[in-house]
C-alpha cells in the first residue's frame, strides 16, 4: 500500500499552452572554474517573512500561521502545475494549517479555494486555483505586503498559461508591476507593464491595455520625467474617453493632478484632483482624490478650501488612515488660525489612535506648535521632544529638523507673534467655481 496518493490533473491539449509562459533560456557554456551564482530560494519572500518572526511569537502569532499557510499553498501549486500531482499528506497538512486561521478570515477563504481546486483533477469548466491565487495576491497588496504579493502573482504568470488561465495574465502582470514599483524596482515594473500590454493586445483586451498605459505613465512620473508623463496621460485621457472607459479617465486625471502638484502647478493640480473625485465610482478612490485636493488647496494657499475638503473627508472617509490624515490637517489648520477649542477637539480624538509613524510624528509636531502658540511652553517642549524622538527613530529627516528647530525657538526671544497677512490676487474663475462646488458638497455632508 503506498504511503501517499497522488492527485493528478488531466493533460491539456497542446493548443492550451501559451508561448507567453516562461520560455527556457539557452544554456551558455562557461569556463570550468567560473563561479556559479546559487539559485534563488523558491518563494524567498515568504521564507524571509517567516524568518523575521521571533521564536517566542511563533506559537501564538496569527501572522506566522497565515504566512505558513500561504507558503505551503504556493508550494502545492508549484507541484500541481509542474508534476501533475501533489503529495496527499502535504495537501492534508496545508489544509489543516489553513483551518487554524480565523473562521471569518478572507485569507482562509482564498487559500481554501486554491487547495480545493488542486485537490481535484483540472478539466474543462472545473475550478482553477489561479483565480483565487490572483485574489490572494491582491489581498497581500491591500496589507502592503508588496514582496509577498510579487511572489503570489509570479506563480500565476509562471503556471497560469499552461493551466488554462492565460486570460489572467494581463491582470497578473499589471499587479506584479505595481508591486515592484512600490518596492522601488521601476525597471522591473516597466518590464511587467510592457509584457502585460503585449499580452492584452494579443488577447484583444483593450480595457486592461488602457490601465497598463496608465501604470506606464506612472513609472515615467516616478522617474521624474514629467513632460513625458504629462504627454502620456493627455493621450490616455483622450483614448479612454473615446473608448467610454470612465474610470480610466478618472484615474488618469487624478494622476495628472499629482504630476502637476510635483511640478508646482497647484491650481491645475487642484482642478484635476477634484474632477477625478467627481468621476470615481469607488468611494476609496474618491476619498483619496479629495485628500490630494486638500493638499493641493493648502499648497495653493486657499485655507478655506483645504479646511472644507478635510472636513468632508473626516466625516465620510471609509478608511481610518484617510480620516486620521484629515484630522491632523484640520488640527494644523486650527493652530494656524488660532482656534484653540477646535485644536483641542481634534487633539483629543487623535491622541489614543494607533497612528502610523509619519502621522504620529506630525501629530506631535503640530500639537507642540499649538501649545507654543497658546502659551503652554512646557507641554510644547514635551510634544516637540516626542516628535523628534519618533522622527529620528524612523529616519524622517524633515520632521526631525522641524522639531529640533521648534525646540530651539522655545528658548529664543520672541520678536513678534503676528505677521501681516500677505496680499494676493483674487482666485481664478476655475478655482472660484471649484470652491463653490466644494461648499455645496460640504453642506450636503453636514446635513447628512
Coordinates of C-alpha atoms in Angstrom, one line a residue:
X1 CA 0.0 0.0 0.0
X2 CA 1.7 3.3 -1.0
X3 CA 2.2 5.9 1.7
X4 CA 0.7 8.7 -0.3
X5 CA -1.8 9.0 -3.1
X6 CA -1.1 11.4 -6.0
X7 CA -3.8 13.8 -7.1
X8 CA -3.4 14.1 -10.9
X9 CA -4.7 16.6 -13.3
X10 CA -5.8 15.8 -16.9
X11 CA -3.3 16.5 -19.7
X12 CA -4.2 19.7 -21.6
X13 CA -4.4 19.9 -25.3
X14 CA -1.3 21.3 -26.9
X15 CA -3.2 24.3 -28.1
X16 CA -3.9 25.3 -24.5
X17 CA -0.2 26.0 -23.9
X18 CA 0.8 29.7 -24.4
X19 CA 4.1 30.9 -25.7
X20 CA 3.7 33.7 -23.2
X21 CA 4.6 31.4 -20.3
X22 CA 8.2 31.4 -19.2
X23 CA 10.5 30.3 -22.0
X24 CA 13.7 28.5 -21.1
X25 CA 16.9 30.4 -21.9
X26 CA 19.6 28.5 -23.8
X27 CA 22.3 27.0 -21.7
X28 CA 25.5 29.0 -22.0
X29 CA 28.8 27.2 -21.7
X30 CA 31.1 28.7 -19.0
X31 CA 34.7 28.1 -18.1
X32 CA 35.3 25.1 -15.8
X33 CA 36.3 27.3 -12.8
X34 CA 33.8 30.1 -13.4
X35 CA 31.8 30.9 -10.3
X36 CA 28.1 30.0 -10.5
X37 CA 25.6 32.0 -8.5
X38 CA 23.4 29.9 -6.2
X39 CA 19.8 29.6 -7.5
X40 CA 17.3 31.9 -5.8
X41 CA 15.2 30.5 -3.0
X42 CA 11.8 29.5 -4.2
X43 CA 9.2 31.8 -2.6
X44 CA 12.0 33.6 -0.8
X45 CA 9.8 36.5 0.2
X46 CA 7.7 34.1 2.4
X47 CA 10.8 32.4 3.8
X48 CA 12.3 35.8 4.7
X49 CA 9.0 36.9 6.3
X50 CA 8.8 33.7 8.3
X51 CA 12.4 34.1 9.4
X52 CA 11.6 37.6 10.7
X53 CA 9.2 36.4 13.3
X54 CA 10.7 36.0 16.8
X55 CA 10.9 32.4 18.1
X56 CA 8.8 33.3 21.1
X57 CA 5.9 34.5 18.9
X58 CA 5.7 31.6 16.6
X59 CA 3.2 29.5 18.6
X60 CA 0.7 32.4 19.1
X61 CA 1.3 34.6 16.1
X62 CA -1.6 34.8 13.6
X63 CA 0.9 36.3 11.1
X64 CA 3.1 33.1 11.4
X65 CA 0.1 30.9 10.8
X66 CA -1.0 33.0 7.8
X67 CA 2.5 33.0 6.3
X68 CA 2.9 29.2 6.8
X69 CA -0.5 28.6 5.1
X70 CA 0.4 30.9 2.2
X71 CA 3.9 29.4 1.7
X72 CA 2.8 25.8 1.7
X73 CA -0.2 26.6 -0.6
X74 CA 2.2 28.1 -3.1
X75 CA 4.4 25.1 -3.0
X76 CA 1.4 22.9 -3.6
X77 CA 0.5 24.9 -6.7
X78 CA 4.1 24.5 -7.9
X79 CA 3.9 20.7 -7.5
X80 CA 0.4 20.5 -9.1
X81 CA 1.5 22.6 -12.1
X82 CA 4.8 21.1 -12.8
X83 CA 4.4 17.4 -11.7
X84 CA 0.7 16.9 -12.3
X85 CA 0.4 15.6 -8.7
X86 CA 0.6 16.7 -5.1
X87 CA 1.5 14.6 -2.1
X88 CA -1.7 13.8 -0.3
X89 CA 0.0 14.2 3.1
X90 CA 1.2 17.7 2.1
X91 CA -2.2 18.6 0.9
X92 CA -3.8 17.5 4.2
X93 CA -1.1 19.3 6.3
X94 CA -1.7 22.5 4.4
X95 CA -5.5 22.2 4.7
X96 CA -5.0 21.8 8.5
X97 CA -2.8 24.9 8.7
X98 CA -5.4 26.9 6.7
X99 CA -8.1 25.7 9.2
X100 CA -6.2 27.3 12.1
X101 CA -6.8 30.7 10.6
X102 CA -9.9 32.7 11.9
X103 CA -13.1 31.5 10.5
X104 CA -14.1 34.8 9.0
X105 CA -10.6 35.4 7.5
X106 CA -10.5 36.3 3.8
X107 CA -7.1 34.7 3.7
X108 CA -8.6 31.4 4.9
X109 CA -11.3 31.5 2.3
X110 CA -8.9 32.2 -0.6
X111 CA -6.3 29.7 0.4
X112 CA -9.0 27.1 0.9
X113 CA -10.3 27.8 -2.6
X114 CA -6.8 27.3 -4.0
X115 CA -6.3 23.9 -2.3
X116 CA -9.8 22.8 -3.1
X117 CA -9.1 23.4 -6.8
X118 CA -5.8 21.5 -6.5
X119 CA -7.4 18.5 -4.8
X120 CA -9.4 17.6 -7.9
X121 CA -8.4 17.0 -11.5
X122 CA -8.4 20.0 -13.7
X123 CA -10.8 19.6 -16.6
X124 CA -12.7 21.9 -18.8
X125 CA -15.1 24.1 -16.8
X126 CA -13.7 23.0 -13.5
X127 CA -12.3 25.3 -10.9
X128 CA -8.8 26.8 -11.4
X129 CA -6.5 27.7 -8.5
X130 CA -5.2 30.7 -10.3
X131 CA -8.3 32.8 -9.9
X132 CA -8.3 32.7 -6.1
X133 CA -4.5 33.0 -6.2
X134 CA -4.8 36.3 -8.1
X135 CA -7.2 37.4 -5.4
X136 CA -4.9 36.3 -2.7
X137 CA -2.1 38.4 -4.2
X138 CA -4.5 41.4 -4.2
X139 CA -5.2 40.8 -0.5
X140 CA -1.5 40.9 0.3
X141 CA -1.3 44.1 -1.7
X142 CA -4.0 45.7 0.4
X143 CA -1.9 44.8 3.5
X144 CA 1.1 46.5 1.9
X145 CA 2.9 43.1 1.7
X146 CA 4.4 44.0 -1.7
X147 CA 7.1 41.3 -1.8
X148 CA 4.7 38.6 -0.8
X149 CA 2.3 39.8 -3.4
X150 CA 5.0 39.7 -6.1
X151 CA 5.6 36.0 -5.1
X152 CA 1.9 35.1 -5.5
X153 CA 1.5 37.0 -8.8
X154 CA 4.7 35.4 -10.2
X155 CA 3.1 32.0 -9.7
X156 CA 0.1 33.0 -11.8
X157 CA 2.4 34.4 -14.5
X158 CA 4.6 31.2 -14.5
X159 CA 2.0 28.5 -14.4
X160 CA -1.3 30.1 -15.4
X161 CA -1.0 29.8 -19.2
X162 CA -0.3 26.0 -19.2
X163 CA -3.1 25.7 -16.6
X164 CA -5.7 27.1 -19.0
X165 CA -5.7 30.6 -17.3
X166 CA -3.8 32.7 -19.9
X167 CA -6.7 35.2 -19.7
X168 CA -5.5 36.1 -16.2
X169 CA -2.0 37.2 -17.5
X170 CA -2.7 40.9 -18.3
X171 CA -4.1 41.5 -14.8
X172 CA -1.3 39.4 -13.2
X173 CA 1.4 41.4 -15.0
X174 CA -0.4 44.6 -14.1
X175 CA -0.5 43.9 -10.3
X176 CA 3.0 42.4 -10.4
X177 CA 4.4 45.6 -11.9
X178 CA 2.5 47.8 -9.4
X179 CA 4.0 45.9 -6.5
X180 CA 7.5 46.1 -8.0
X181 CA 7.0 49.9 -8.3
X182 CA 6.0 50.1 -4.7
X183 CA 9.2 48.2 -3.8
X184 CA 11.2 50.7 -5.8
X185 CA 12.0 48.4 -8.7
X186 CA 11.0 50.8 -11.6
X187 CA 12.9 48.8 -14.2
X188 CA 11.1 45.6 -13.3
X189 CA 7.8 47.4 -13.1
X190 CA 8.2 48.9 -16.6
X191 CA 9.1 45.4 -18.0
X192 CA 6.0 43.9 -16.4
X193 CA 3.7 46.6 -17.7
X194 CA 5.2 46.3 -21.2
X195 CA 4.7 42.5 -21.2
X196 CA 1.2 42.9 -19.8
X197 CA 0.3 45.3 -22.6
X198 CA 1.7 42.8 -25.2
X199 CA -0.4 40.0 -23.9
X200 CA -3.5 42.3 -23.6
X201 CA -3.2 43.4 -27.2
X202 CA -2.8 39.8 -28.3
X203 CA -5.9 38.8 -26.4
X204 CA -7.9 41.9 -27.7
X205 CA -8.3 43.2 -24.1
X206 CA -8.4 46.9 -24.8
X207 CA -9.6 47.9 -21.3
X208 CA -6.7 46.3 -19.5
X209 CA -4.3 47.8 -22.1
X210 CA -5.6 51.3 -21.2
X211 CA -5.0 50.6 -17.5
X212 CA -1.5 49.3 -18.2
X213 CA -0.8 52.5 -20.1
X214 CA -1.8 54.5 -17.0
X215 CA 0.7 52.5 -15.0
X216 CA 3.5 53.1 -17.6
X217 CA 2.8 56.8 -17.3
X218 CA 3.2 56.5 -13.5
X219 CA 6.6 55.0 -14.0
X220 CA 7.6 58.0 -16.1
X221 CA 6.4 60.3 -13.3
X222 CA 8.3 58.4 -10.6
X223 CA 11.4 58.6 -12.7
X224 CA 11.0 62.4 -12.8
X225 CA 10.2 62.6 -16.5
X226 CA 7.2 64.9 -16.0
X227 CA 6.9 66.2 -19.6
X228 CA 6.7 62.6 -20.9
X229 CA 4.3 61.6 -18.2
X230 CA 2.0 64.6 -19.0
X231 CA 2.0 63.8 -22.7
X232 CA 1.3 60.1 -22.0
X233 CA -1.6 61.0 -19.6
X234 CA -3.1 63.5 -22.0
X235 CA -3.1 61.0 -24.8
X236 CA -4.5 58.3 -22.5
X237 CA -7.4 60.6 -21.4
X238 CA -8.4 61.2 -25.0
X239 CA -8.2 57.5 -25.9
X240 CA -10.0 56.3 -22.8
X241 CA -12.7 58.9 -23.3
X242 CA -13.3 57.7 -26.8
X243 CA -13.5 54.1 -25.6
X244 CA -16.0 55.1 -22.9
X245 CA -13.7 53.9 -20.1
X246 CA -14.8 56.5 -17.4
X247 CA -12.8 55.0 -14.5
X248 CA -9.6 55.0 -16.5
X249 CA -10.3 58.7 -17.4
X250 CA -10.8 59.5 -13.7
X251 CA -7.6 57.8 -12.7
X252 CA -5.6 59.5 -15.4
X253 CA -7.0 62.9 -14.4
X254 CA -6.1 62.1 -10.8
X255 CA -2.5 61.2 -11.8
X256 CA -2.3 64.3 -14.0
X257 CA -3.1 66.3 -10.9
X258 CA -0.3 64.6 -8.9
X259 CA 2.2 65.3 -11.7
X260 CA 1.0 68.9 -11.8
X261 CA 1.5 69.1 -8.0
X262 CA 5.0 67.8 -8.3
X263 CA 5.7 70.5 -10.9
X264 CA 4.4 73.2 -8.6
X265 CA 1.3 73.9 -10.7
X266 CA -1.1 73.8 -7.8
X267 CA -4.2 75.3 -9.4
X268 CA -4.0 72.8 -12.2
X269 CA -3.4 70.0 -9.7
X270 CA -6.5 71.0 -7.6
X271 CA -8.8 71.1 -10.6
X272 CA -7.6 67.7 -11.9
X273 CA -8.0 66.1 -8.4
X274 CA -11.5 67.5 -8.0
X275 CA -12.5 66.3 -11.4
X276 CA -11.3 62.8 -10.6
X277 CA -13.1 62.8 -7.2
X278 CA -16.4 63.6 -9.0
X279 CA -15.8 60.8 -11.6
X280 CA -14.7 57.8 -9.4
X281 CA -17.2 55.1 -8.7
X282 CA -15.1 53.6 -5.9
X283 CA -15.6 55.5 -2.6
X284 CA -12.0 54.8 -1.6
X285 CA -10.6 56.3 -4.8
X286 CA -12.9 59.2 -4.5
X287 CA -11.7 59.9 -0.9
X288 CA -8.0 59.7 -2.0
X289 CA -8.7 62.2 -4.8
X290 CA -10.3 64.5 -2.2
X291 CA -7.3 64.0 0.1
X292 CA -5.0 65.1 -2.7
X293 CA -7.3 68.0 -3.4
X294 CA -6.9 69.2 0.2
X295 CA -3.1 69.0 -0.1
X296 CA -3.2 71.0 -3.4
X297 CA -5.5 73.6 -1.8
X298 CA -3.1 74.0 1.1
X299 CA -0.2 74.4 -1.3
X300 CA -2.2 76.9 -3.2
X301 CA -2.7 79.0 -0.1
X302 CA -6.5 78.5 -0.2
X303 CA -7.0 77.8 3.6
X304 CA -10.8 77.8 3.5
X305 CA -11.0 75.3 0.6
X306 CA -8.4 73.0 2.3
X307 CA -10.4 73.1 5.6
X308 CA -13.7 72.3 3.9
X309 CA -12.3 69.4 1.9
X310 CA -10.6 67.9 5.1
X311 CA -13.9 68.3 7.0
X312 CA -15.7 66.3 4.3
X313 CA -13.0 63.6 4.4
X314 CA -13.1 63.5 8.2
X315 CA -16.9 62.9 8.1
X316 CA -17.0 60.5 5.2
X317 CA -13.7 58.7 4.5
X318 CA -14.1 54.9 4.6
X319 CA -10.6 54.2 5.8
X320 CA -9.1 55.1 9.2
X321 CA -5.9 56.3 7.5
X322 CA -7.7 59.0 5.5
X323 CA -9.7 60.1 8.5
X324 CA -6.5 60.4 10.6
X325 CA -4.8 62.4 7.8
X326 CA -7.8 64.7 7.6
X327 CA -7.9 65.2 11.4
X328 CA -4.2 66.0 11.5
X329 CA -4.6 68.5 8.7
X330 CA -7.6 70.1 10.5
X331 CA -5.6 70.2 13.7
X332 CA -2.8 72.1 11.9
X333 CA -5.3 74.5 10.3
X334 CA -6.8 75.2 13.8
X335 CA -3.4 76.0 15.1
X336 CA -2.6 78.4 12.2
X337 CA -6.0 80.1 12.7
X338 CA -5.5 80.3 16.5
X339 CA -8.7 78.3 17.2
X340 CA -7.7 76.6 20.5
X341 CA -11.1 74.9 21.1
X342 CA -11.1 73.3 17.7
X343 CA -7.5 72.2 18.1
X344 CA -8.3 70.5 21.4
X345 CA -11.2 68.7 19.8
X346 CA -9.0 67.1 17.1
X347 CA -6.1 66.5 19.5
X348 CA -8.3 64.5 22.0
X349 CA -9.7 62.5 19.0
X350 CA -6.2 61.6 17.8
X351 CA -4.2 61.1 21.0
X352 CA -5.4 57.5 21.6
X353 CA -5.3 56.4 17.9
X354 CA -2.6 53.9 16.7
X355 CA -1.2 56.4 14.2
X356 CA 1.4 55.3 11.6
X357 CA 4.9 56.6 12.2
X358 CA 4.8 59.6 9.9
X359 CA 1.4 60.7 11.0
X360 CA 2.4 60.3 14.7
X361 CA 5.5 62.5 14.2
X362 CA 3.4 65.2 12.5
X363 CA 0.7 65.0 15.2
X364 CA 3.2 65.7 18.0
X365 CA 4.9 68.4 15.9
X366 CA 1.6 70.3 15.3
X367 CA 0.5 69.7 18.8
X368 CA 3.8 71.3 20.1
X369 CA 3.2 74.3 17.8
X370 CA -0.3 74.7 19.3
X371 CA 0.9 74.6 22.9
X372 CA 3.7 77.1 22.0
X373 CA 1.1 79.4 20.4
X374 CA -1.4 79.1 23.2
X375 CA 1.1 79.9 25.9
X376 CA 2.0 76.4 27.3
X377 CA 5.7 76.1 26.7
X378 CA 6.3 73.1 29.0
X379 CA 3.7 71.0 27.1
X380 CA 5.1 72.3 23.8
X381 CA 8.6 71.1 24.8
X382 CA 7.3 67.6 25.6
X383 CA 5.5 67.4 22.2
X384 CA 8.4 68.6 20.2
X385 CA 10.6 66.1 22.0
X386 CA 8.2 63.3 21.2
X387 CA 8.1 64.3 17.5
X388 CA 11.9 64.5 17.4
X389 CA 12.3 61.0 19.0
X390 CA 9.8 59.4 16.6
X391 CA 11.3 61.1 13.6
X392 CA 14.9 60.2 14.5
X393 CA 14.0 56.5 15.1
X394 CA 12.1 56.3 11.8
X395 CA 14.6 58.4 9.7
X396 CA 12.1 61.1 9.0
X397 CA 14.7 63.8 8.4
X398 CA 12.4 66.7 7.6
X399 CA 10.3 66.3 10.7
X400 CA 13.5 65.9 12.8
X401 CA 14.8 69.2 11.5
X402 CA 11.5 71.0 12.1
X403 CA 11.2 69.6 15.6
X404 CA 14.7 70.5 16.5
X405 CA 14.2 74.0 15.2
X406 CA 11.0 74.3 17.2
X407 CA 12.8 73.2 20.4
X408 CA 15.5 75.8 19.8
X409 CA 12.9 78.5 19.1
X410 CA 11.3 77.9 22.6
X411 CA 14.5 79.2 24.2
X412 CA 14.9 82.2 21.8
X413 CA 13.3 85.6 22.5
X414 CA 10.1 86.1 20.6
X415 CA 10.3 89.1 18.3
X416 CA 6.6 89.1 17.2
X417 CA 3.7 86.8 17.5
X418 CA 1.9 88.0 14.4
X419 CA 2.9 88.8 10.9
X420 CA 1.0 90.9 8.4
X421 CA -1.2 89.0 6.1
X422 CA 0.3 88.9 2.6
X423 CA -1.9 90.3 -0.1
X424 CA -2.8 88.1 -3.0
X425 CA -4.6 88.2 -6.3
X426 CA -8.2 87.0 -6.5
X427 CA -8.7 83.3 -7.2
X428 CA -9.2 82.4 -10.8
X429 CA -12.7 81.7 -12.1
X430 CA -12.0 78.0 -12.2
X431 CA -10.9 77.9 -8.6
X432 CA -13.9 80.0 -7.5
X433 CA -16.2 77.5 -9.3
X434 CA -14.4 74.6 -7.6
X435 CA -14.7 76.3 -4.2
X436 CA -18.5 76.8 -4.8
X437 CA -18.8 73.1 -5.7
X438 CA -16.9 72.0 -2.6
X439 CA -19.1 74.3 -0.5
X440 CA -22.2 72.6 -1.8
X441 CA -20.6 69.2 -1.1
X442 CA -19.7 70.3 2.4
X443 CA -23.2 71.5 3.1
X444 CA -24.7 68.2 1.9
X445 CA -22.2 66.3 4.1
X446 CA -23.1 68.4 7.2
X447 CA -26.8 67.8 6.6
X448 CA -26.3 64.1 6.4

